[in-house]
Short mmCIF file of C-alpha atoms in Angstrom, two decimals:
data_model
loop_
_atom_site.label_atom_id
_atom_site.label_comp_id
_atom_site.label_asym_id
_atom_site.label_seq_id
_atom_site.Cartn_x
_atom_site.Cartn_y
_atom_site.Cartn_z
CA UNK O 1 -0.05 0.20 0.27
CA UNK O 2 1.64 3.35 -1.16
CA UNK O 3 1.43 6.40 1.82
CA UNK O 4 -1.74 8.41 1.62
CA UNK O 5 -1.62 12.04 2.12
CA UNK O 6 -4.13 14.32 4.07
CA UNK O 7 -5.82 15.13 0.42
CA UNK O 8 -6.26 11.36 -0.13
CA UNK O 9 -3.36 11.25 -2.67
CA UNK O 10 -1.19 8.26 -2.84
CA UNK O 11 2.38 8.82 -2.48
CA UNK O 12 5.44 6.38 -3.85
CA UNK O 13 9.33 6.91 -3.49
CA UNK O 14 11.29 4.62 -5.38
CA UNK O 15 13.62 2.69 -2.37
CA UNK O 16 14.13 -0.45 -4.46
CA UNK O 17 17.80 -0.14 -4.49
CA UNK O 18 17.84 1.05 -0.54
CA UNK O 19 15.51 -1.61 0.01
CA UNK O 20 18.09 -4.42 -1.36
CA UNK O 21 21.00 -2.72 0.60
CA UNK O 22 18.99 -2.76 3.99
CA UNK O 23 17.92 -6.49 3.39
CA UNK O 24 21.68 -7.11 2.88
CA UNK O 25 22.20 -5.32 6.35
CA UNK O 26 19.57 -7.04 8.19
CA UNK O 27 21.24 -10.36 7.41
CA UNK O 28 24.28 -9.14 8.75
CA UNK O 29 23.28 -6.89 12.07
CA UNK O 30 19.52 -8.26 12.55
CA UNK O 31 16.40 -6.33 12.38
CA UNK O 32 16.68 -4.41 15.80
CA UNK O 33 20.18 -2.39 14.84
CA UNK O 34 19.60 1.03 15.05
CA UNK O 35 20.76 3.49 12.29
CA UNK O 36 20.64 6.93 11.29
CA UNK O 37 18.01 7.48 8.75
CA UNK O 38 17.05 10.43 6.41
CA UNK O 39 14.05 11.72 5.92
CA UNK O 40 11.88 14.59 4.35
CA UNK O 41 8.19 15.66 3.86
CA UNK O 42 6.71 14.87 0.79
CA UNK O 43 3.16 16.36 -0.46
CA UNK O 44 2.58 15.89 3.39
CA UNK O 45 4.06 12.81 4.08
CA UNK O 46 7.10 11.29 5.64
CA UNK O 47 9.55 9.37 3.22
CA UNK O 48 12.81 7.96 4.16
CA UNK O 49 15.69 8.73 1.54
CA UNK O 50 19.00 6.90 2.97
CA UNK O 51 20.08 5.35 6.00
CA UNK O 52 23.63 5.00 7.63
CA UNK O 53 25.33 3.56 10.46
CA UNK O 54 25.60 5.16 13.75
CA UNK O 55 29.33 5.61 14.95
CA UNK O 56 30.44 8.57 17.55
CA UNK O 57 33.98 8.25 16.36
CA UNK O 58 32.64 9.58 12.70
CA UNK O 59 29.20 11.21 13.18
CA UNK O 60 27.00 12.22 9.92
CA UNK O 61 27.84 15.77 8.46
CA UNK O 62 24.77 18.04 8.09
CA UNK O 63 26.27 18.64 4.83
CA UNK O 64 25.10 14.98 3.81
CA UNK O 65 21.48 16.10 4.00
CA UNK O 66 19.75 17.50 1.26
CA UNK O 67 17.47 20.46 1.22
CA UNK O 68 14.61 19.61 3.63
CA UNK O 69 16.12 16.39 4.91
CA UNK O 70 16.47 15.40 8.72
CA UNK O 71 18.06 12.23 10.73
CA UNK O 72 16.49 10.45 12.99
CA UNK O 73 17.41 7.03 14.57
CA UNK O 74 15.31 3.85 13.74
CA UNK O 75 15.51 0.09 14.03
CA UNK O 76 16.66 -1.34 10.43
CA UNK O 77 13.01 -3.67 10.69
CA UNK O 78 11.19 -0.48 11.21
CA UNK O 79 13.00 0.96 8.36
CA UNK O 80 12.26 -1.98 6.13
CA UNK O 81 8.63 -1.80 6.66
CA UNK O 82 8.52 2.13 5.68
CA UNK O 83 10.76 1.88 2.80
CA UNK O 84 8.32 -1.23 1.45
CA UNK O 85 5.31 0.89 2.03
CA UNK O 86 6.86 3.94 0.13
CA UNK O 87 7.98 1.84 -2.96
CA UNK O 88 4.82 -0.19 -3.27
CA UNK O 89 3.84 1.56 -6.54
CA UNK O 90 7.18 0.36 -7.76
#
């Protein structure tokens, strides 16, 4: 199922490559492993655009964010569910 914004429009975002990368990381680290997740609002819904491992010795630099993007921690399992939902029309 695609994401639905407040106006009832279906919103999807091609996340196929990111999903494949994440599935490989889940096999290695598990569903409960917490990563830093890039997200932004598109047409009134939260869309996840990237993720990276959290490394306190090398924190993520704000210059890695594109316009409107923010970062939050999330488990890889929860991120996979969100990515599959937003990718559902592709």
